[in-house]
PDB file of C-alpha atoms in Angstrom:
ATOM      1  CA  MET B  12      17.201 -14.968   1.644  1.00  0.00           C
ATOM      2  CA  SER B  13      15.375 -12.029   0.125  1.00  0.00           C
ATOM      3  CA  THR B  14      14.714  -8.810   2.009  1.00  0.00           C
ATOM      4  CA  GLU B  15      11.566  -8.837   4.096  1.00  0.00           C
ATOM      5  CA  VAL B  16       8.882  -6.482   2.823  1.00  0.00           C
ATOM      6  CA  TRP B  17       8.990  -4.186   5.859  1.00  0.00           C
ATOM      7  CA  LEU B  18      12.615  -3.369   4.991  1.00  0.00           C
ATOM      8  CA  THR B  19      11.843  -2.281   1.429  1.00  0.00           C
ATOM      9  CA  GLY B  20      10.443   1.141   2.283  1.00  0.00           C
ATOM     10  CA  ALA B  21       7.068   2.763   1.990  1.00  0.00           C
ATOM     11  CA  VAL B  22       4.526   1.400  -0.462  1.00  0.00           C
ATOM     12  CA  PRO B  23       3.143   4.305  -2.512  1.00  0.00           C
ATOM     13  CA  GLY B  24      -0.524   5.130  -2.079  1.00  0.00           C
ATOM     14  CA  TYR B  25      -0.920   4.014   1.533  1.00  0.00           C
ATOM     15  CA  GLU B  26      -1.298   6.039   4.705  1.00  0.00           C
ATOM     16  CA  PRO B  27       2.077   5.950   6.518  1.00  0.00           C
ATOM     17  CA  LEU B  28       0.346   5.036   9.803  1.00  0.00           C
ATOM     18  CA  LEU B  29      -0.940   1.868   8.126  1.00  0.00           C
ATOM     19  CA  MET B  30       2.356   0.882   6.471  1.00  0.00           C
ATOM     20  CA  PRO B  31       3.062  -1.904   9.011  1.00  0.00           C
ATOM     21  CA  VAL B  32      -0.283  -3.490   8.084  1.00  0.00           C
ATOM     22  CA  VAL B  33       0.485  -3.159   4.361  1.00  0.00           C
ATOM     23  CA  HIS B  34       3.971  -4.616   4.787  1.00  0.00           C
ATOM     24  CA  SER B  35       2.626  -7.552   6.799  1.00  0.00           C
ATOM     25  CA  LEU B  36      -0.025  -8.457   4.242  1.00  0.00           C
ATOM     26  CA  LEU B  37       2.438  -8.210   1.360  1.00  0.00           C
ATOM     27  CA  GLN B  38       4.837 -10.441   3.299  1.00  0.00           C
ATOM     28  CA  VAL B  39       2.064 -12.973   3.910  1.00  0.00           C
ATOM     29  CA  LYS B  40       1.254 -13.039   0.176  1.00  0.00           C
ATOM     30  CA  SER B  41       4.877 -13.790  -0.591  1.00  0.00           C
ATOM     31  CA  GLU B  42       5.265 -16.405   2.122  1.00  0.00           C
ATOM     32  CA  ILE B  43       2.163 -18.426   1.313  1.00  0.00           C
ATOM     33  CA  GLU B  44       3.189 -18.495  -2.349  1.00  0.00           C
ATOM     34  CA  ALA B  45       6.588 -19.920  -1.364  1.00  0.00           C
ATOM     35  CA  ILE B  46       5.085 -22.421   1.072  1.00  0.00           C
ATOM     36  CA  VAL B  47       2.580 -23.824  -1.402  1.00  0.00           C
ATOM     37  CA  SER B  48       5.142 -24.009  -4.221  1.00  0.00           C
ATOM     38  CA  GLU B  49       7.300 -26.327  -2.079  1.00  0.00           C
ATOM     39  CA  VAL B  50       4.603 -28.780  -0.981  1.00  0.00           C
ATOM     40  CA  ALA B  51       3.056 -31.576  -3.038  1.00  0.00           C
ATOM     41  CA  ASP B  52      -0.702 -31.431  -3.614  1.00  0.00           C
ATOM     42  CA  ASP B  53      -1.346 -34.502  -1.484  1.00  0.00           C
ATOM     43  CA  HIS B  54       0.392 -32.845   1.498  1.00  0.00           C
ATOM     44  CA  LEU B  55      -1.599 -29.587   1.505  1.00  0.00           C
ATOM     45  CA  TRP B  56      -4.335 -31.103   3.630  1.00  0.00           C
ATOM     46  CA  GLU B  57      -2.251 -33.400   5.864  1.00  0.00           C
ATOM     47  CA  ARG B  58      -2.624 -32.892   9.604  1.00  0.00           C
ATOM     48  CA  PRO B  59       0.644 -34.092  11.152  1.00  0.00           C
ATOM     49  CA  GLY B  60       0.125 -34.956  14.786  1.00  0.00           C
ATOM     50  CA  GLY B  61      -3.425 -33.593  14.524  1.00  0.00           C
ATOM     51  CA  ALA B  62      -2.201 -30.052  13.734  1.00  0.00           C
ATOM     52  CA  ALA B  63      -4.178 -27.934  11.308  1.00  0.00           C
ATOM     53  CA  SER B  64      -3.204 -28.458   7.673  1.00  0.00           C
ATOM     54  CA  ILE B  65      -1.297 -26.045   5.460  1.00  0.00           C
ATOM     55  CA  GLY B  66      -4.445 -25.713   3.360  1.00  0.00           C
ATOM     56  CA  PHE B  67      -6.533 -24.784   6.387  1.00  0.00           C
ATOM     57  CA  HIS B  68      -4.119 -22.048   7.468  1.00  0.00           C
ATOM     58  CA  ILE B  69      -4.043 -20.497   4.008  1.00  0.00           C
ATOM     59  CA  ARG B  70      -7.807 -20.784   3.606  1.00  0.00           C
ATOM     60  CA  HIS B  71      -8.277 -19.243   7.055  1.00  0.00           C
ATOM     61  CA  ILE B  72      -5.990 -16.322   6.178  1.00  0.00           C
ATOM     62  CA  GLY B  73      -8.380 -15.375   3.386  1.00  0.00           C
ATOM     63  CA  GLY B  74     -11.575 -15.986   5.327  1.00  0.00           C
ATOM     64  CA  SER B  75     -10.547 -14.330   8.572  1.00  0.00           C
ATOM     65  CA  THR B  76      -9.148 -11.342   6.686  1.00  0.00           C
ATOM     66  CA  ASP B  77     -12.481 -10.908   4.936  1.00  0.00           C
ATOM     67  CA  ARG B  78     -14.436 -11.158   8.193  1.00  0.00           C
ATOM     68  CA  LEU B  79     -12.188  -8.804  10.163  1.00  0.00           C
ATOM     69  CA  LEU B  80     -12.319  -6.208   7.389  1.00  0.00           C
ATOM     70  CA  THR B  81     -16.112  -6.385   7.453  1.00  0.00           C
ATOM     71  CA  TYR B  82     -15.978  -5.358  11.109  1.00  0.00           C
ATOM     72  CA  ALA B  83     -13.393  -2.659  10.287  1.00  0.00           C
ATOM     73  CA  ARG B  84     -15.955  -1.149   7.890  1.00  0.00           C
ATOM     74  CA  GLY B  85     -18.470  -1.084  10.734  1.00  0.00           C
ATOM     75  CA  ALA B  86     -20.623  -3.842   9.242  1.00  0.00           C
ATOM     76  CA  GLY B  87     -21.789  -7.218  10.495  1.00  0.00           C
ATOM     77  CA  LEU B  88     -21.063 -10.563   8.911  1.00  0.00           C
ATOM     78  CA  THR B  89     -23.363 -11.931   6.239  1.00  0.00           C
ATOM     79  CA  PRO B  90     -24.858 -15.438   6.265  1.00  0.00           C
ATOM     80  CA  ALA B  91     -22.386 -16.333   3.485  1.00  0.00           C
ATOM     81  CA  GLN B  92     -19.466 -15.257   5.683  1.00  0.00           C
ATOM     82  CA  PHE B  93     -20.791 -17.340   8.595  1.00  0.00           C
ATOM     83  CA  GLY B  94     -21.124 -20.321   6.242  1.00  0.00           C
ATOM     84  CA  ALA B  95     -17.613 -19.871   4.875  1.00  0.00           C
ATOM     85  CA  ALA B  96     -16.185 -19.712   8.410  1.00  0.00           C
ATOM     86  CA  LYS B  97     -17.975 -22.947   9.279  1.00  0.00           C
ATOM     87  CA  ASP B  98     -16.561 -24.670   6.164  1.00  0.00           C
ATOM     88  CA  GLU B  99     -12.936 -23.489   6.541  1.00  0.00           C
ATOM     89  CA  PRO B 100     -11.756 -26.369   8.746  1.00  0.00           C
ATOM     90  CA  THR B 101     -13.150 -29.132   6.546  1.00  0.00           C
ATOM     91  CA  GLU B 102     -13.567 -27.928   2.959  1.00  0.00           C
ATOM     92  CA  ARG B 103     -10.671 -29.011   0.747  1.00  0.00           C
ATOM     93  CA  VAL B 104     -10.073 -27.096  -2.443  1.00  0.00           C
ATOM     94  CA  SER B 105      -7.479 -27.405  -5.186  1.00  0.00           C
ATOM     95  CA  ARG B 106      -4.112 -25.680  -4.930  1.00  0.00           C
ATOM     96  CA  ASP B 107      -5.191 -23.172  -7.592  1.00  0.00           C
ATOM     97  CA  VAL B 108      -8.450 -22.277  -5.833  1.00  0.00           C
ATOM     98  CA  LEU B 109      -6.692 -22.103  -2.472  1.00  0.00           C
ATOM     99  CA  MET B 110      -4.089 -19.635  -3.722  1.00  0.00           C
ATOM    100  CA  HIS B 111      -6.504 -17.632  -5.864  1.00  0.00           C
ATOM    101  CA  ASP B 112      -8.898 -17.140  -2.940  1.00  0.00           C
ATOM    102  CA  ALA B 113      -6.148 -16.215  -0.466  1.00  0.00           C
ATOM    103  CA  HIS B 114      -4.510 -13.741  -2.837  1.00  0.00           C
ATOM    104  CA  ALA B 115      -7.883 -12.231  -3.766  1.00  0.00           C
ATOM    105  CA  ALA B 116      -8.757 -11.721  -0.079  1.00  0.00           C
ATOM    106  CA  LEU B 117      -5.382 -10.119   0.616  1.00  0.00           C
ATOM    107  CA  ASP B 118      -5.737  -7.882  -2.455  1.00  0.00           C
ATOM    108  CA  ARG B 119      -9.184  -6.764  -1.251  1.00  0.00           C
ATOM    109  CA  ALA B 120      -7.652  -6.072   2.151  1.00  0.00           C
ATOM    110  CA  LEU B 121      -4.935  -3.914   0.610  1.00  0.00           C
ATOM    111  CA  ALA B 122      -7.551  -2.020  -1.410  1.00  0.00           C
ATOM    112  CA  GLN B 123      -9.630  -1.396   1.724  1.00  0.00           C
ATOM    113  CA  ILE B 124      -6.563  -0.243   3.639  1.00  0.00           C
ATOM    114  CA  ARG B 125      -5.654   2.136   0.809  1.00  0.00           C
ATOM    115  CA  ALA B 126      -9.170   3.598   0.954  1.00  0.00           C
ATOM    116  CA  THR B 127      -9.331   3.880   4.756  1.00  0.00           C
ATOM    117  CA  PRO B 128      -9.320   7.546   5.789  1.00  0.00           C
ATOM    118  CA  VAL B 129      -6.857   8.360   8.549  1.00  0.00           C
ATOM    119  CA  GLU B 130      -9.606  10.161  10.485  1.00  0.00           C
ATOM    120  CA  SER B 131     -11.509   6.850  10.778  1.00  0.00           C
ATOM    121  CA  LEU B 132      -8.691   4.929  12.465  1.00  0.00           C
ATOM    122  CA  LEU B 133      -9.842   5.616  16.024  1.00  0.00           C
ATOM    123  CA  GLU B 134     -13.542   5.083  15.328  1.00  0.00           C
ATOM    124  CA  GLU B 135     -15.176   2.453  17.511  1.00  0.00           C
ATOM    125  CA  ARG B 136     -16.037  -0.836  15.878  1.00  0.00           C
ATOM    126  CA  LYS B 137     -17.933  -3.838  17.220  1.00  0.00           C
ATOM    127  CA  VAL B 138     -16.623  -7.364  16.719  1.00  0.00           C
ATOM    128  CA  GLY B 139     -18.598 -10.575  16.612  1.00  0.00           C
ATOM    129  CA  ARG B 140     -22.081 -11.413  17.736  1.00  0.00           C
ATOM    130  CA  ALA B 141     -21.246 -10.098  21.202  1.00  0.00           C
ATOM    131  CA  GLY B 142     -20.252  -6.730  19.762  1.00  0.00           C
ATOM    132  CA  LEU B 143     -16.901  -6.651  21.534  1.00  0.00           C
ATOM    133  CA  PRO B 144     -15.141  -3.278  21.414  1.00  0.00           C
ATOM    134  CA  SER B 145     -12.352  -2.397  19.005  1.00  0.00           C
ATOM    135  CA  THR B 146     -11.407   0.402  16.614  1.00  0.00           C
ATOM    136  CA  THR B 147     -10.724   0.562  12.904  1.00  0.00           C
ATOM    137  CA  ILE B 148      -6.963   0.589  13.490  1.00  0.00           C
ATOM    138  CA  GLY B 149      -7.268  -2.199  16.046  1.00  0.00           C
ATOM    139  CA  LEU B 150      -9.008  -4.392  13.498  1.00  0.00           C
ATOM    140  CA  LEU B 151      -6.549  -3.523  10.733  1.00  0.00           C
ATOM    141  CA  PHE B 152      -3.637  -4.363  13.016  1.00  0.00           C
ATOM    142  CA  HIS B 153      -5.314  -7.641  13.964  1.00  0.00           C
ATOM    143  CA  VAL B 154      -5.831  -8.508  10.277  1.00  0.00           C
ATOM    144  CA  ALA B 155      -2.071  -8.201   9.797  1.00  0.00           C
ATOM    145  CA  GLU B 156      -0.969 -10.088  12.886  1.00  0.00           C
ATOM    146  CA  HIS B 157      -3.574 -12.820  12.446  1.00  0.00           C
ATOM    147  CA  ALA B 158      -2.590 -13.439   8.818  1.00  0.00           C
ATOM    148  CA  THR B 159       1.082 -13.438   9.810  1.00  0.00           C
ATOM    149  CA  ARG B 160       0.432 -15.934  12.600  1.00  0.00           C
ATOM    150  CA  HIS B 161      -1.305 -18.363  10.237  1.00  0.00           C
ATOM    151  CA  ALA B 162       1.361 -17.971   7.547  1.00  0.00           C
ATOM    152  CA  GLY B 163       3.927 -18.938  10.185  1.00  0.00           C
ATOM    153  CA  GLN B 164       1.868 -21.935  11.229  1.00  0.00           C
ATOM    154  CA  ALA B 165       1.544 -23.009   7.585  1.00  0.00           C
ATOM    155  CA  LEU B 166       5.320 -22.700   7.201  1.00  0.00           C
ATOM    156  CA  THR B 167       5.940 -24.839  10.282  1.00  0.00           C
ATOM    157  CA  THR B 168       3.461 -27.480   9.127  1.00  0.00           C
ATOM    158  CA  ALA B 169       5.079 -27.498   5.672  1.00  0.00           C
ATOM    159  CA  ARG B 170       8.484 -28.159   7.244  1.00  0.00           C
ATOM    160  CA  ILE B 171       7.058 -31.038   9.282  1.00  0.00           C
ATOM    161  CA  VAL B 172       5.360 -32.549   6.226  1.00  0.00           C
ATOM    162  CA  ARG B 173       8.506 -32.227   4.089  1.00  0.00           C
ATOM    163  CA  ALA B 174      10.608 -33.781   6.853  1.00  0.00           C
ATOM    164  CA  GLY B 175       8.215 -36.734   6.815  1.00  0.00           C
ATOM    165  CA  GLU B 176       8.810 -37.127   3.074  1.00  0.00           C
ATOM    166  CA  ALA B 177      12.546 -37.481   3.657  1.00  0.00           C
ATOM    167  CA  GLY B 178      12.125 -39.952   6.509  1.00  0.00           C
TER     168      GLY B 178
END
């Protein structure tokens, strides 16, 4: 097993206070690549026992990351973002599009994190249509933990699907 990203030291160019977020997103990039490389195309969208598919989890990582970072910038979601969120559970894309979109969203997240001034971390931010309270750092932390949660769910679903192949 390779060393987890958080044990590889600081990533140059990022605020040390945000290093756990950076490490988490880099770990997610690595994990989803490994998950998808081990699953056949026809299994990406399977829903064993009604669980969400591997494809959904990876697609949702990209979409939710994009939406949460919009709030972290102090902006509201666009109609395109609302439409993408609505389509995430049902829209099936190819393996290449799935991975390209997820990696692109995570790369944009890392770029935004790199550009986030430390003095903005405690600024209030509003989330969702209800304008629920958070802060920049709260949203950045949630981006990391939410992406990690869905990568773990994709991994678990992949193991279930592969076990079904053997049975």
